[in-house]
Short mmCIF file of C-alpha atoms in Angstrom, two decimals:
data_model
loop_
_atom_site.label_atom_id
_atom_site.label_comp_id
_atom_site.label_asym_id
_atom_site.label_seq_id
_atom_site.Cartn_x
_atom_site.Cartn_y
_atom_site.Cartn_z
CA MET A 244 -32.79 -6.96 -41.29
CA ASP A 245 -35.29 -5.23 -38.99
CA ARG A 246 -34.29 -2.66 -36.39
CA ASP A 247 -34.80 -4.94 -33.38
CA ARG A 248 -32.62 -7.67 -34.86
CA ARG A 249 -29.92 -5.11 -35.67
CA ARG A 250 -30.01 -3.81 -32.10
CA VAL A 251 -29.69 -7.34 -30.71
CA LEU A 252 -26.70 -8.12 -32.95
CA ARG A 253 -24.94 -4.87 -32.03
CA ALA A 254 -25.36 -5.67 -28.33
CA GLU A 255 -24.19 -9.23 -28.91
CA VAL A 256 -21.00 -8.08 -30.66
CA LEU A 257 -20.17 -5.64 -27.88
CA LEU A 258 -20.75 -8.29 -25.22
CA VAL A 259 -18.64 -10.92 -26.99
CA LEU A 260 -15.80 -8.44 -27.41
CA GLY A 261 -16.31 -7.21 -23.86
CA VAL A 262 -15.57 -10.63 -22.42
CA SER A 263 -12.69 -11.33 -24.79
CA LEU A 264 -10.40 -9.32 -27.03
CA GLY A 265 -12.19 -6.00 -26.68
CA ALA A 266 -11.37 -6.07 -22.98
CA SER A 267 -7.81 -7.07 -23.86
CA ALA A 268 -7.58 -4.02 -26.13
CA VAL A 269 -8.59 -1.68 -23.30
CA TYR A 270 -6.07 -3.22 -20.90
CA ALA A 271 -3.38 -3.09 -23.60
CA ALA A 272 -4.00 0.62 -24.17
CA VAL A 273 -3.75 1.32 -20.43
CA SER A 274 -0.58 -0.78 -20.26
CA LEU A 275 0.96 1.27 -23.07
CA ILE A 276 0.10 4.50 -21.26
CA ALA A 277 1.74 3.12 -18.13
CA LYS A 278 4.88 2.27 -20.09
CA LEU A 279 5.00 5.67 -21.80
CA THR A 280 4.68 7.50 -18.47
CA ALA A 281 7.22 5.33 -16.64
CA SER A 282 10.70 6.57 -15.74
CA LYS A 283 12.38 4.34 -18.34
CA PRO A 284 12.00 4.78 -22.12
CA LEU A 285 9.67 2.33 -23.85
CA SER A 286 12.59 0.66 -25.62
CA GLN A 287 14.14 -0.27 -22.26
CA GLN A 288 11.00 -1.96 -20.96
CA HIS A 289 9.75 -5.50 -21.45
CA ALA A 290 6.42 -7.04 -22.42
CA THR A 291 6.33 -10.62 -21.15
CA LEU A 292 4.11 -13.28 -22.66
CA ASN A 293 3.55 -16.68 -21.05
CA PRO A 294 5.02 -15.85 -17.63
CA SER A 295 5.19 -18.26 -14.73
CA GLN A 296 2.01 -18.13 -12.64
CA ALA A 297 3.48 -19.79 -9.55
CA PRO A 298 7.29 -19.43 -9.43
CA GLY A 299 8.97 -22.25 -7.57
CA ARG A 300 5.83 -24.41 -7.55
CA PRO A 301 5.88 -26.22 -10.94
CA TRP A 302 2.77 -28.37 -10.52
CA LEU A 303 0.68 -25.43 -9.37
CA ASP A 304 2.16 -23.38 -12.20
CA LEU A 305 1.15 -26.07 -14.71
CA THR A 306 -2.38 -26.10 -13.30
CA TYR A 307 -2.68 -22.34 -13.69
CA GLN A 308 -1.29 -22.48 -17.22
CA LEU A 309 -3.77 -25.16 -18.35
CA LEU A 310 -6.71 -23.43 -16.70
CA GLY A 311 -5.76 -20.15 -18.37
CA ILE A 312 -5.58 -21.81 -21.78
CA PHE A 313 -8.92 -23.58 -21.32
CA PHE A 314 -10.90 -20.58 -20.13
CA ALA A 315 -9.37 -18.32 -22.78
CA LEU A 316 -11.06 -20.52 -25.38
CA VAL A 317 -14.53 -20.01 -23.92
CA PRO A 318 -15.21 -16.71 -25.78
CA ALA A 319 -14.40 -18.43 -29.08
CA LEU A 320 -16.85 -21.22 -28.22
CA LEU A 321 -19.42 -18.60 -27.24
CA ALA A 322 -18.99 -16.82 -30.56
CA LEU A 323 -19.45 -20.10 -32.45
CA HIS A 324 -22.52 -20.91 -30.36
CA LEU A 325 -24.10 -17.56 -31.14
CA LEU A 326 -23.41 -17.91 -34.86
CA ALA A 327 -24.73 -21.48 -34.82
CA ARG A 328 -28.15 -20.19 -33.80
CA ASP A 329 -28.45 -18.73 -37.30
CA ASP A 330 -28.10 -22.18 -38.91
CA ASP A 331 -30.56 -25.05 -39.16
CA SER A 332 -27.78 -27.63 -39.40
CA PRO A 333 -25.74 -28.33 -36.23
CA HIS A 334 -22.58 -28.31 -38.36
CA GLY A 335 -23.56 -25.19 -40.31
CA VAL A 336 -21.37 -22.71 -38.45
CA TRP A 337 -18.25 -24.87 -38.84
CA THR A 338 -18.81 -25.09 -42.58
CA ARG A 339 -19.79 -21.43 -42.89
CA LEU A 340 -16.58 -20.28 -41.20
CA GLY A 341 -14.38 -22.85 -42.88
CA ILE A 342 -13.28 -24.66 -39.72
CA ASP A 343 -14.11 -28.09 -41.07
CA ARG A 344 -12.02 -30.85 -42.67
CA ARG A 345 -13.17 -30.41 -46.24
CA ARG A 346 -9.90 -28.85 -47.52
CA PRO A 347 -7.03 -29.96 -45.24
CA THR A 348 -4.31 -29.63 -47.88
CA PHE A 349 -5.39 -26.11 -48.77
CA ASP A 350 -5.72 -25.10 -45.13
CA LEU A 351 -2.23 -26.32 -44.21
CA ALA A 352 -0.52 -24.99 -47.34
CA ALA A 353 -2.24 -21.60 -47.24
CA GLY A 354 -1.55 -21.32 -43.52
CA ALA A 355 2.16 -22.02 -44.02
CA VAL A 356 2.37 -19.43 -46.81
CA LEU A 357 0.55 -16.82 -44.74
CA ALA A 358 2.86 -17.50 -41.79
CA ALA A 359 5.91 -16.88 -43.98
CA VAL A 360 4.41 -13.77 -45.58
CA ILE A 361 3.53 -12.29 -42.19
CA GLY A 362 6.31 -13.68 -40.00
CA ILE A 363 9.48 -12.67 -41.84
CA PRO A 364 8.55 -9.00 -42.43
CA GLY A 365 6.99 -8.94 -38.95
CA LEU A 366 10.28 -9.84 -37.29
CA GLY A 367 12.01 -7.09 -39.27
CA LEU A 368 9.36 -4.55 -38.25
CA TYR A 369 9.70 -5.55 -34.60
CA LEU A 370 13.49 -5.14 -34.64
CA LEU A 371 13.15 -1.77 -36.41
CA ALA A 372 10.49 -0.53 -34.00
CA ARG A 373 12.60 -1.56 -31.03
CA ALA A 374 15.68 0.10 -32.52
CA VAL A 375 13.91 3.44 -32.97
CA GLY A 376 12.40 3.25 -29.48
CA VAL A 377 8.70 2.78 -30.22
CA ASN A 378 8.40 -0.79 -28.99
CA ALA A 379 9.18 -2.64 -25.80
CA THR A 380 11.37 -5.73 -25.82
CA VAL A 381 8.99 -8.67 -26.16
CA VAL A 382 9.73 -11.76 -24.08
CA PRO A 383 7.56 -14.46 -25.73
CA ALA A 384 8.22 -17.09 -23.06
CA ALA A 385 9.25 -16.85 -19.41
CA LEU A 386 8.37 -20.27 -18.07
CA PRO A 387 10.74 -22.17 -15.81
CA HIS A 388 12.93 -24.95 -17.20
CA VAL A 389 10.50 -27.81 -16.62
CA TRP A 390 9.39 -30.74 -18.77
CA TRP A 391 5.98 -29.26 -19.51
CA ALA A 392 7.20 -25.85 -20.70
CA ALA A 393 7.32 -26.64 -24.44
CA PRO A 394 3.94 -28.46 -24.55
CA VAL A 395 2.29 -25.60 -22.65
CA LEU A 396 3.81 -23.05 -25.03
CA VAL A 397 2.43 -25.00 -27.99
CA LEU A 398 -1.00 -25.17 -26.36
CA SER A 399 -0.84 -21.45 -25.61
CA ALA A 400 -0.03 -20.75 -29.26
CA LEU A 401 -2.97 -22.88 -30.41
CA GLN A 402 -5.27 -21.14 -27.94
CA ASN A 403 -4.22 -17.71 -29.21
CA ALA A 404 -4.76 -18.80 -32.79
CA VAL A 405 -8.23 -20.23 -32.22
CA LEU A 406 -9.45 -17.37 -30.02
CA GLU A 407 -8.22 -14.54 -32.21
CA GLU A 408 -9.12 -15.96 -35.61
CA VAL A 409 -12.56 -17.20 -34.58
CA VAL A 410 -13.55 -14.02 -32.74
CA VAL A 411 -11.74 -11.24 -34.63
CA VAL A 412 -12.13 -12.69 -38.12
CA GLY A 413 -14.82 -15.35 -38.38
CA TYR A 414 -17.31 -14.01 -35.86
CA LEU A 415 -16.72 -10.27 -36.08
CA LEU A 416 -16.63 -10.04 -39.88
CA THR A 417 -19.71 -12.22 -40.18
CA ARG A 418 -21.69 -10.06 -37.78
CA LEU A 419 -20.46 -6.77 -39.26
CA ARG A 420 -21.51 -7.84 -42.74
CA GLN A 421 -24.91 -8.92 -41.40
CA LEU A 422 -25.25 -5.45 -39.87
CA GLY A 423 -24.68 -3.93 -43.30
CA THR A 424 -21.16 -2.65 -42.67
CA SER A 425 -19.13 -2.05 -45.82
CA THR A 426 -16.25 -4.37 -46.64
CA VAL A 427 -13.64 -1.65 -46.08
CA THR A 428 -15.09 -0.71 -42.70
CA ALA A 429 -15.40 -4.33 -41.59
CA VAL A 430 -11.80 -5.11 -42.56
CA ALA A 431 -10.53 -1.94 -40.88
CA THR A 432 -12.48 -2.69 -37.69
CA SER A 433 -11.10 -6.22 -37.48
CA ALA A 434 -7.56 -5.07 -38.20
CA LEU A 435 -7.62 -2.17 -35.74
CA LEU A 436 -9.00 -4.43 -33.02
CA ARG A 437 -6.19 -6.92 -33.65
CA GLY A 438 -3.61 -4.16 -33.48
CA SER A 439 -5.11 -2.57 -30.38
CA TYR A 440 -4.89 -5.59 -28.09
CA HIS A 441 -1.17 -5.76 -28.89
CA LEU A 442 -0.56 -2.15 -27.82
CA TYR A 443 0.98 -3.31 -24.54
CA GLN A 444 4.04 -4.24 -26.62
CA GLY A 445 4.33 -0.82 -28.26
CA PHE A 446 3.50 1.01 -31.47
CA GLY A 447 5.43 -1.36 -33.71
CA ALA A 448 3.32 -4.28 -32.51
CA PHE A 449 0.16 -2.28 -33.17
CA VAL A 450 1.14 -1.52 -36.75
CA GLY A 451 2.43 -5.01 -37.49
CA ASN A 452 -0.65 -6.74 -36.12
CA ALA A 453 -3.01 -4.29 -37.81
CA VAL A 454 -1.38 -5.08 -41.16
CA MET A 455 -1.68 -8.78 -40.35
CA GLY A 456 -5.34 -8.13 -39.55
CA VAL A 457 -5.96 -6.62 -42.97
CA VAL A 458 -4.33 -9.57 -44.72
CA PHE A 459 -6.22 -12.13 -42.65
CA ALA A 460 -9.58 -10.35 -42.99
CA VAL A 461 -9.28 -10.04 -46.77
CA PHE A 462 -8.21 -13.68 -47.02
CA PHE A 463 -11.27 -14.78 -45.05
CA LEU A 464 -13.68 -12.67 -47.08
CA ARG A 465 -12.26 -14.17 -50.29
CA THR A 466 -12.02 -17.82 -49.18
CA ARG A 467 -14.57 -18.01 -46.33
CA ARG A 468 -12.13 -20.19 -44.39
CA VAL A 469 -10.80 -19.51 -40.90
CA ALA A 470 -8.80 -22.76 -40.67
CA PRO A 471 -5.79 -21.49 -42.70
CA LEU A 472 -5.67 -18.41 -40.46
CA VAL A 473 -5.60 -20.60 -37.36
CA VAL A 474 -2.78 -22.64 -38.91
CA ALA A 475 -0.80 -19.52 -39.82
CA HIS A 476 -1.27 -17.90 -36.43
CA ALA A 477 -0.37 -21.12 -34.62
CA ILE A 478 2.84 -21.47 -36.65
CA LEU A 479 3.84 -17.87 -35.90
CA ASP A 480 3.23 -18.22 -32.18
CA ILE A 481 4.80 -21.67 -31.83
CA VAL A 482 7.95 -20.47 -33.58
CA SER A 483 7.97 -17.34 -31.42
CA PHE A 484 7.23 -18.99 -28.08
CA VAL A 485 9.18 -22.22 -28.37
CA GLY A 486 11.95 -20.68 -30.46
CA TYR A 487 12.52 -17.97 -27.89
CA ALA A 488 12.54 -20.47 -25.03
CA PHE A 489 15.24 -22.54 -26.73
CA PHE A 490 17.35 -19.95 -28.56
CA ALA A 491 17.08 -16.59 -26.77
CA HIS A 492 20.25 -17.24 -24.79
CA ARG A 493 22.16 -17.83 -28.04
CA PHE A 494 21.02 -14.75 -29.99
CA ALA A 495 21.44 -11.37 -28.32
CA PHE A 496 19.07 -9.56 -30.69
CA LEU A 497 16.15 -11.60 -29.25
CA ARG A 498 16.75 -10.36 -25.69
#
């Protein structure tokens, strides 16, 4: 790859991350600093996901929720568009990243296994981190009790899964390898980015998501398929979001 092409790709990566999860990482770091310098200990603070955007106005709230989900997917579509320019076939990028329908059984089965492998230890790590005071209490869902709450939480989980796995795994690892980055460095970069935009939750979330990032990055480099990662991530978030909304009042350790 010539020097000009390398420079263009570096700028492209920074811009894609700058309008998506790289920006989220910066805000998350600032949020963590704010929590650490607040009057209350980190363990007594909350990190709320999926909050109401218009309390007391359910239809306006629903509109905001759907708009947020839609526009959050745009960076993933941008990343796919940029990768597609490298391919002659219009379907090349979908096949190259493994987001097609060639192996549905594998994608679903592998995704379910990955969700179990990541989810069960991840819950234990979260509870431990909160117990020792290095993580805030995470509130996965804070929507009002309306009919559209569960569907919106599912859509939010799917949006998170698509955005993160396409950008942080499929796009970023592809571009880093094209730039000549070593496998170890590429995996570490992807994993650290994933951990960093969860820093607003605390140090436990950073470690847990960084470990998840290593597992997901290695899986992608071995299989060249993002679809199982999207499935796994969606399962984890759906269980977290919807499960919390329905069962938090019954289990004290979730609150």
